[in-house]
XYZ file of C-alpha atoms in Angstrom:
517
model
C -37.646 -158.534 -2.529
C -39.477 -159.976 -5.507
C -40.002 -163.333 -3.791
C -41.423 -161.542 -0.766
C -43.903 -159.435 -2.774
C -45.073 -162.308 -4.977
C -45.497 -164.543 -1.928
C -47.745 -161.951 -0.296
C -49.807 -161.557 -3.486
C -50.320 -165.309 -3.851
C -51.316 -165.647 -0.206
C -53.723 -162.695 -0.445
C -55.435 -164.429 -3.377
C -55.654 -167.646 -1.358
C -56.897 -165.991 1.848
C -59.592 -163.930 0.101
C -60.414 -166.664 -2.432
C -59.801 -164.256 -5.302
C -57.823 -164.082 -8.508
C -54.201 -163.001 -8.439
C -55.143 -159.817 -10.285
C -57.705 -158.970 -7.602
C -55.150 -159.727 -4.895
C -52.653 -157.346 -6.487
C -55.273 -154.621 -6.707
C -56.054 -155.222 -3.046
C -52.374 -154.923 -2.115
C -51.970 -151.754 -4.213
C -54.952 -150.253 -2.408
C -53.301 -151.067 0.921
C -49.953 -149.491 0.030
C -49.633 -145.681 -0.172
C -49.306 -144.728 -3.844
C -50.042 -146.843 -6.901
C -47.749 -149.519 -8.289
C -48.277 -151.588 -11.417
C -47.274 -155.243 -11.203
C -47.258 -157.846 -13.954
C -50.019 -160.239 -13.026
C -50.473 -162.704 -15.859
C -47.205 -164.517 -15.087
C -48.330 -165.254 -11.536
C -51.593 -166.719 -12.850
C -49.681 -169.714 -14.162
C -49.723 -171.436 -10.750
C -46.000 -170.899 -10.352
C -44.541 -170.178 -6.943
C -42.748 -166.937 -6.094
C -39.281 -168.245 -6.994
C -40.402 -169.216 -10.508
C -42.221 -165.926 -11.075
C -39.241 -163.837 -10.019
C -36.857 -165.759 -12.251
C -39.339 -165.303 -15.101
C -39.358 -161.569 -14.438
C -35.536 -161.543 -14.544
C -35.549 -160.032 -11.068
C -33.841 -163.171 -9.776
C -31.015 -164.888 -11.591
C -28.558 -167.758 -11.313
C -24.950 -166.782 -11.932
C -22.688 -169.342 -13.638
C -21.177 -171.733 -11.138
C -23.509 -170.591 -8.357
C -26.349 -172.587 -6.785
C -29.951 -171.832 -7.683
C -31.403 -169.940 -4.728
C -35.036 -170.622 -3.840
C -37.276 -170.159 -0.829
C -39.923 -172.685 -1.897
C -39.460 -176.292 -3.084
C -39.025 -176.503 -6.887
C -42.455 -177.017 -8.525
C -43.307 -179.478 -11.265
C -44.058 -177.326 -14.310
C -46.270 -179.026 -16.871
C -45.049 -179.295 -20.498
C -41.466 -178.840 -19.344
C -38.795 -181.247 -18.171
C -38.958 -181.953 -14.388
C -35.470 -180.518 -13.911
C -36.386 -177.102 -15.332
C -36.933 -174.750 -12.400
C -38.194 -171.579 -14.023
C -40.028 -170.649 -17.209
C -38.919 -167.940 -19.567
C -41.308 -165.129 -20.293
C -42.431 -164.631 -23.901
C -41.509 -161.603 -25.965
C -44.490 -159.458 -24.972
C -43.708 -160.055 -21.327
C -40.085 -159.131 -21.920
C -41.096 -155.677 -23.115
C -43.080 -155.128 -19.934
C -40.229 -156.490 -17.822
C -37.857 -153.977 -19.358
C -40.020 -151.047 -18.302
C -40.544 -152.607 -14.865
C -36.807 -152.968 -14.349
C -36.271 -149.367 -15.413
C -38.148 -148.175 -12.348
C -35.209 -149.225 -10.156
C -33.042 -146.643 -11.915
C -35.148 -143.735 -10.697
C -32.046 -141.900 -9.459
C -30.814 -141.678 -13.057
C -33.423 -139.025 -13.820
C -31.732 -135.587 -13.897
C -34.397 -133.984 -11.711
C -33.935 -136.638 -9.007
C -30.182 -137.172 -9.233
C -29.277 -134.375 -6.806
C -31.952 -135.441 -4.334
C -30.731 -139.043 -4.436
C -27.160 -137.939 -3.840
C -28.254 -135.816 -0.872
C -30.134 -138.768 0.640
C -27.111 -141.032 0.144
C -24.904 -138.423 1.803
C -27.294 -138.204 4.764
C -27.338 -141.975 5.242
C -23.586 -142.332 4.778
C -22.718 -139.571 7.235
C -25.693 -140.080 9.559
C -26.626 -136.390 9.454
C -30.118 -134.822 9.246
C -31.468 -134.273 5.736
C -33.252 -131.100 6.835
C -30.952 -128.971 8.983
C -31.107 -125.311 8.001
C -28.531 -123.996 10.469
C -26.057 -126.880 10.164
C -25.887 -127.717 13.879
C -26.681 -131.435 13.206
C -30.149 -131.181 14.766
C -33.472 -130.938 12.967
C -37.170 -130.153 13.344
C -38.032 -132.934 10.851
C -38.564 -136.446 12.287
C -37.161 -138.873 9.704
C -34.194 -138.863 7.306
C -31.895 -138.752 10.354
C -33.991 -136.013 11.970
C -35.290 -135.864 15.513
C -36.169 -139.557 15.653
C -32.385 -139.931 15.845
C -31.322 -136.808 17.756
C -33.033 -134.429 20.148
C -35.403 -132.090 18.363
C -33.985 -128.681 17.514
C -36.020 -125.782 18.902
C -34.575 -123.148 16.557
C -33.334 -124.454 13.213
C -32.248 -120.965 12.140
C -29.688 -120.453 14.897
C -26.588 -122.640 15.013
C -25.970 -121.780 18.692
C -29.315 -123.258 19.764
C -29.471 -127.058 20.038
C -30.074 -129.861 22.585
C -27.248 -130.656 24.991
C -25.462 -127.313 25.261
C -24.890 -125.517 28.522
C -27.429 -122.679 28.885
C -26.464 -119.314 27.478
C -26.687 -116.806 30.350
C -28.983 -119.285 32.147
C -31.456 -118.980 29.268
C -32.951 -115.788 30.641
C -34.346 -114.668 27.283
C -34.634 -117.868 25.235
C -34.181 -121.642 25.366
C -30.643 -122.196 24.058
C -30.492 -125.928 24.885
C -34.031 -126.919 23.881
C -34.866 -128.561 27.211
C -37.931 -126.326 27.581
C -36.592 -124.515 30.639
C -36.004 -120.785 30.188
C -37.106 -117.378 31.454
C -37.111 -115.886 34.942
C -39.217 -116.799 37.970
C -41.287 -113.638 38.654
C -41.397 -114.466 42.368
C -37.666 -114.059 43.013
C -36.077 -112.961 39.713
C -33.924 -116.107 39.477
C -33.697 -117.728 36.015
C -35.514 -121.079 35.934
C -32.514 -122.797 34.342
C -30.248 -121.616 37.155
C -32.768 -122.472 39.857
C -33.569 -125.974 38.631
C -30.527 -127.143 36.662
C -27.442 -125.572 38.240
C -25.290 -128.354 39.707
C -27.785 -130.990 38.589
C -25.228 -133.136 36.699
C -27.051 -132.603 33.407
C -25.802 -134.951 30.693
C -26.867 -136.436 27.404
C -26.968 -140.000 26.145
C -25.428 -141.093 22.838
C -25.339 -144.425 21.058
C -22.673 -145.504 18.595
C -24.046 -148.740 17.222
C -25.305 -151.013 14.485
C -28.763 -152.054 13.277
C -29.674 -153.437 16.708
C -28.985 -150.026 18.257
C -30.864 -148.273 15.444
C -33.687 -150.742 16.222
C -34.220 -152.365 12.821
C -37.751 -153.678 12.403
C -39.932 -154.811 9.504
C -43.581 -154.924 10.646
C -44.862 -158.520 10.372
C -48.288 -157.241 9.316
C -46.697 -156.173 6.020
C -46.492 -159.834 5.032
C -49.056 -161.637 7.202
C -52.132 -161.688 4.966
C -54.507 -162.766 7.732
C -53.786 -159.420 9.483
C -53.308 -157.218 6.437
C -55.325 -154.060 5.813
C -54.770 -150.473 4.698
C -53.802 -149.648 8.289
C -50.956 -152.176 8.064
C -49.034 -149.943 5.678
C -49.822 -146.537 7.171
C -46.298 -146.390 8.642
C -44.548 -147.460 5.434
C -43.353 -143.994 4.282
C -41.969 -143.200 7.729
C -40.284 -146.593 7.995
C -38.482 -146.234 4.675
C -37.314 -142.685 5.396
C -35.913 -144.000 8.681
C -34.063 -146.830 6.844
C -36.447 -149.429 8.368
C -35.095 -148.385 11.775
C -37.180 -147.196 14.716
C -34.720 -145.312 16.977
C -37.600 -143.412 18.599
C -38.544 -146.704 20.351
C -35.013 -148.040 20.906
C -33.290 -149.330 24.031
C -30.881 -146.406 24.418
C -32.549 -143.344 22.853
C -36.253 -144.252 22.620
C -38.607 -141.437 23.629
C -42.008 -142.181 22.039
C -44.553 -144.825 23.035
C -44.017 -147.903 20.894
C -46.402 -148.532 18.005
C -44.663 -151.767 16.964
C -45.585 -153.949 19.927
C -44.158 -154.157 23.411
C -43.414 -150.925 25.226
C -40.709 -148.252 25.208
C -38.183 -148.083 28.002
C -34.844 -146.454 27.301
C -31.735 -145.156 28.973
C -32.674 -141.662 27.759
C -36.144 -141.795 29.318
C -34.720 -142.972 32.630
C -32.052 -140.263 32.643
C -34.746 -137.720 31.816
C -36.923 -138.921 34.696
C -33.878 -138.718 36.976
C -33.117 -135.188 35.851
C -35.735 -133.251 33.852
C -32.967 -130.871 32.694
C -31.754 -133.680 30.364
C -34.814 -133.239 28.132
C -34.054 -133.821 24.400
C -30.333 -134.483 24.979
C -30.035 -137.675 22.927
C -28.178 -138.830 19.818
C -28.499 -142.200 18.098
C -25.598 -142.510 15.668
C -26.186 -146.086 14.567
C -26.275 -147.607 11.118
C -27.441 -150.893 9.646
C -24.439 -153.123 8.972
C -22.026 -150.980 10.974
C -18.657 -152.514 11.947
C -16.237 -151.154 14.537
C -13.844 -150.407 11.662
C -16.357 -148.106 9.951
C -17.863 -146.168 12.821
C -18.085 -142.809 11.073
C -18.695 -140.373 13.853
C -21.032 -137.464 13.381
C -21.320 -136.544 17.026
C -22.730 -133.130 17.774
C -20.778 -132.195 20.894
C -18.689 -129.144 21.684
C -16.118 -129.755 24.406
C -16.281 -126.151 25.653
C -19.979 -125.301 25.312
C -21.864 -128.560 25.894
C -22.777 -130.845 28.786
C -20.981 -134.168 29.324
C -22.548 -137.310 27.888
C -22.935 -141.022 28.481
C -21.810 -142.798 25.314
C -22.882 -146.387 24.706
C -20.512 -148.079 22.258
C -22.350 -151.162 21.018
C -21.673 -153.057 17.804
C -23.042 -156.321 19.137
C -22.713 -158.634 16.150
C -21.525 -157.259 12.829
C -17.846 -157.881 13.549
C -18.591 -161.613 13.367
C -21.619 -161.428 11.060
C -21.441 -161.303 7.283
C -23.080 -163.010 4.322
C -19.914 -164.521 2.835
C -19.573 -168.241 2.169
C -16.207 -168.261 3.967
C -17.663 -166.254 6.823
C -14.889 -167.005 9.341
C -12.274 -165.412 7.075
C -14.262 -162.160 6.983
C -14.732 -161.754 10.739
C -12.906 -159.032 12.655
C -9.856 -160.382 14.455
C -9.005 -159.504 18.079
C -6.044 -157.457 16.855
C -8.247 -155.496 14.445
C -10.859 -155.021 17.167
C -8.290 -153.539 19.526
C -7.052 -151.103 16.900
C -10.530 -150.063 15.779
C -11.920 -149.449 19.246
C -8.873 -147.604 20.605
C -8.948 -145.342 17.554
C -12.644 -144.646 18.133
C -12.052 -143.882 21.804
C -9.273 -141.473 20.930
C -11.727 -139.688 18.645
C -14.254 -139.496 21.473
C -11.623 -138.134 23.836
C -11.037 -135.255 21.437
C -14.756 -134.431 21.139
C -16.528 -135.216 24.423
C -16.702 -132.631 27.232
C -14.802 -133.473 30.381
C -16.738 -135.609 32.855
C -18.307 -137.853 30.215
C -18.630 -141.652 30.462
C -18.232 -144.418 27.872
C -19.755 -147.891 28.239
C -18.458 -150.644 25.938
C -21.028 -153.371 25.276
C -19.871 -156.912 24.509
C -21.024 -158.946 21.538
C -24.120 -161.112 21.749
C -24.051 -164.923 21.707
C -26.102 -165.403 18.558
C -26.603 -169.153 18.975
C -29.784 -168.035 20.726
C -31.276 -167.286 17.282
C -31.031 -170.741 15.701
C -31.837 -172.524 18.950
C -35.134 -170.677 19.368
C -36.302 -170.031 15.804
C -35.054 -172.571 13.263
C -38.077 -174.903 13.393
C -40.712 -172.187 13.824
C -42.782 -170.839 10.938
C -41.807 -167.449 9.530
C -44.658 -164.920 9.039
C -44.565 -165.744 5.300
C -45.054 -169.418 6.114
C -47.776 -169.193 8.741
C -50.740 -169.376 6.344
C -49.680 -172.603 4.635
C -47.158 -173.766 7.232
C -44.550 -174.073 4.485
C -41.660 -171.692 5.355
C -39.595 -172.099 8.506
C -36.821 -169.794 9.663
C -34.373 -172.520 8.685
C -35.586 -172.251 5.072
C -35.404 -168.458 5.167
C -31.854 -168.541 6.550
C -30.779 -170.968 3.816
C -32.357 -168.793 1.110
C -30.582 -165.656 2.338
C -27.321 -167.535 2.744
C -27.557 -168.836 -0.833
C -28.056 -165.254 -2.052
C -25.042 -164.227 0.064
C -27.145 -161.595 1.817
C -27.551 -163.415 5.114
C -27.259 -160.997 8.047
C -25.089 -163.608 9.738
C -23.932 -166.764 7.950
C -22.064 -167.899 11.057
C -25.094 -168.056 13.342
C -28.053 -168.500 10.966
C -26.940 -171.936 9.814
C -27.705 -175.608 10.545
C -23.933 -176.116 10.931
C -23.520 -176.351 14.717
C -19.728 -176.275 14.482
C -19.859 -172.990 12.576
C -22.320 -171.522 15.069
C -19.970 -172.443 17.913
C -16.930 -170.996 16.138
C -18.808 -167.742 15.517
C -19.700 -167.470 19.210
C -16.105 -168.257 20.110
C -14.880 -165.327 18.002
C -17.589 -163.080 19.478
C -16.342 -163.951 22.973
C -12.751 -163.181 21.953
C -13.805 -159.737 20.712
C -15.820 -159.091 23.875
C -12.731 -159.922 25.914
C -10.810 -157.309 23.931
C -13.416 -154.715 24.930
C -13.264 -155.845 28.551
C -9.473 -155.469 28.602
C -9.681 -152.004 27.012
C -12.082 -150.883 29.736
C -9.734 -152.285 32.388
C -6.452 -150.889 31.112
C -7.037 -147.791 28.962
C -7.323 -144.293 30.443
C -8.629 -141.139 28.784
C -8.597 -137.491 29.749
C -12.261 -136.588 29.256
C -14.176 -139.720 30.203
C -14.010 -142.845 32.308
C -14.732 -146.162 30.649
C -16.719 -149.260 31.621
C -17.609 -152.630 30.136
C -20.768 -154.723 30.309
C -21.772 -157.990 28.678
C -24.718 -157.862 26.310
C -27.542 -158.858 28.702
C -29.194 -161.547 26.552
C -29.206 -164.277 29.199
C -30.621 -161.950 31.880
C -33.217 -160.642 29.412
C -34.379 -164.174 28.567
C -34.586 -165.082 32.257
C -36.590 -161.961 33.066
C -38.960 -162.555 30.147
C -39.437 -166.180 31.232
C -40.456 -164.964 34.723
C -43.062 -162.774 33.027
C -44.470 -165.811 31.209
C -42.911 -165.083 27.828
C -41.217 -167.363 25.305
C -37.595 -166.904 24.123
C -38.537 -166.533 20.438
C -40.556 -163.415 21.297
C -37.275 -161.617 22.041
C -36.311 -161.818 18.338
C -37.664 -159.734 15.472
C -40.173 -162.009 13.662
C -39.526 -160.918 10.057
C -35.726 -160.890 9.861
C -35.260 -163.504 12.589
C -32.096 -161.760 13.717
C -32.509 -158.488 15.621
C -33.709 -157.904 19.201
C -37.449 -157.249 19.377
C -39.171 -154.322 21.070
C -39.704 -156.476 24.153
C -36.010 -157.383 24.297
C -35.049 -153.712 23.958
C -37.293 -152.616 26.829
C -36.152 -155.422 29.143
C -32.517 -154.759 28.246
C -32.897 -151.163 29.402
C -34.075 -152.259 32.832
C -31.149 -154.668 33.241
C -28.577 -152.092 32.089
C -30.027 -149.458 34.430
C -29.915 -151.747 37.448
C -26.319 -152.676 36.716
C -25.343 -149.022 36.434
C -27.159 -148.103 39.662
C -25.335 -150.780 41.644
C -21.907 -150.763 39.999
C -21.413 -147.310 38.441
C -23.737 -144.860 40.260
C -21.464 -141.975 39.246
C -22.412 -142.554 35.593
C -26.105 -141.799 36.063
C -25.698 -138.585 38.025
C -27.795 -137.560 40.991
C -31.554 -137.241 41.038
C -32.792 -133.705 40.513
C -34.905 -132.639 43.530
C -36.722 -130.047 41.395
C -38.250 -132.465 38.860
C -41.777 -132.159 40.284
C -41.590 -128.364 40.323
C -40.416 -128.290 36.711
C -43.310 -130.483 35.574
C -45.804 -128.445 37.623
C -44.722 -125.208 35.950
C -45.031 -126.809 32.517
C -48.576 -127.940 33.286
C -49.510 -124.514 34.638
C -48.314 -122.960 31.386
C -50.140 -125.517 29.260
C -46.934 -127.224 28.114
C -45.793 -130.821 28.211
């Protein structure tokens, strides 16, 4: 984090031909809120690695390599082998107060709030949920960006996805916007338009790819940086740097991060307008099959069936450990984890639901298409490639995937081999296991088809990967993946998608007449 911030400051000074102090003031004016940064250390013409070691924000543990993103500089008046300079006593006093900021949760007034936020993130439940039904009227902190928006947060029996209460004659019990009685014939709208319409929700149990992890490249590309670049920063952080509202499975808003939004939810909604708001994205950054902590909001007796996408596409083979192969999920562990999760789903999903298991991705695509390209941090001076970034993260043991983000071709191949073994476990589960309340299907992660489709559209493979982390699927990849998944379902599992509601146009017409949307 320190290396990133200092790199941006140094590049801002270079791009605007200003002092480092002026560059920091410029950055602080861009970012919501005010932050004090020590500037006189950076003025010494040291690169970001040296500055961050001087600030004690980076360190070298005994017996561990010295991790650096930039080449070691030659520091005058010091031996050539010395990589970083120690700050003098006055700087140390400032560093101490700077470091204390990271312990903000230690303050008594904030301790309870911090614990509540940790609980929300750990359990994937809305921070603001007054009636406790797991749905919220607040967008972030696991609110309606992640689950359908609650339409009455003071009534635990009102929430998206439930079957209508008495055909919603008096109020909208399932938040799909359809309620009341048609004055022409006295028939409730919900009964007229949604009875027998195969209404169903869509749920995702996934990892950071499913949550749609994204760090905006304009946050660190100084040639594009302005106050507008950081306008979405508070929202991004309270959504854990995830953007589920634009994601492949549960996206429902027009994308503001490039590309376009196309999702399984939107297509199901277009197919049947009664499915409005019935979505749940229960994904988490770093999630493994062994730790899928379910917080599904589904009542087997009161709610509609659902399509559940079970997709942990990489974390079972991805970790930041030096001996990465030893820390990968084994086929035996995968079988146990997934069967246990499916048994949980069988005890919670209404009858008539569907579960789709998604295979793991072949992550060799990442190195093959990115390693020699310049990272956003390296575009100004053409000095940081993705290969350098991967090595830096691997040295820090925080690489999102040491097995794929490596120059070691043998290791990349072994990682893909394990991923294929785990995908085969999922395929066999879908073939052989039977459950009372849902049928089960398997599909490969559609990376190859996505790349082929994007190539036909004139795109380049690297554009399918998030530019900042160099690891996750981009917004373009998410939208194209939706189209491929939908076509497969239409041709191979038409029963999963339900029938098209013939009353969709009438529903929309009534909404427009009443001034709704």
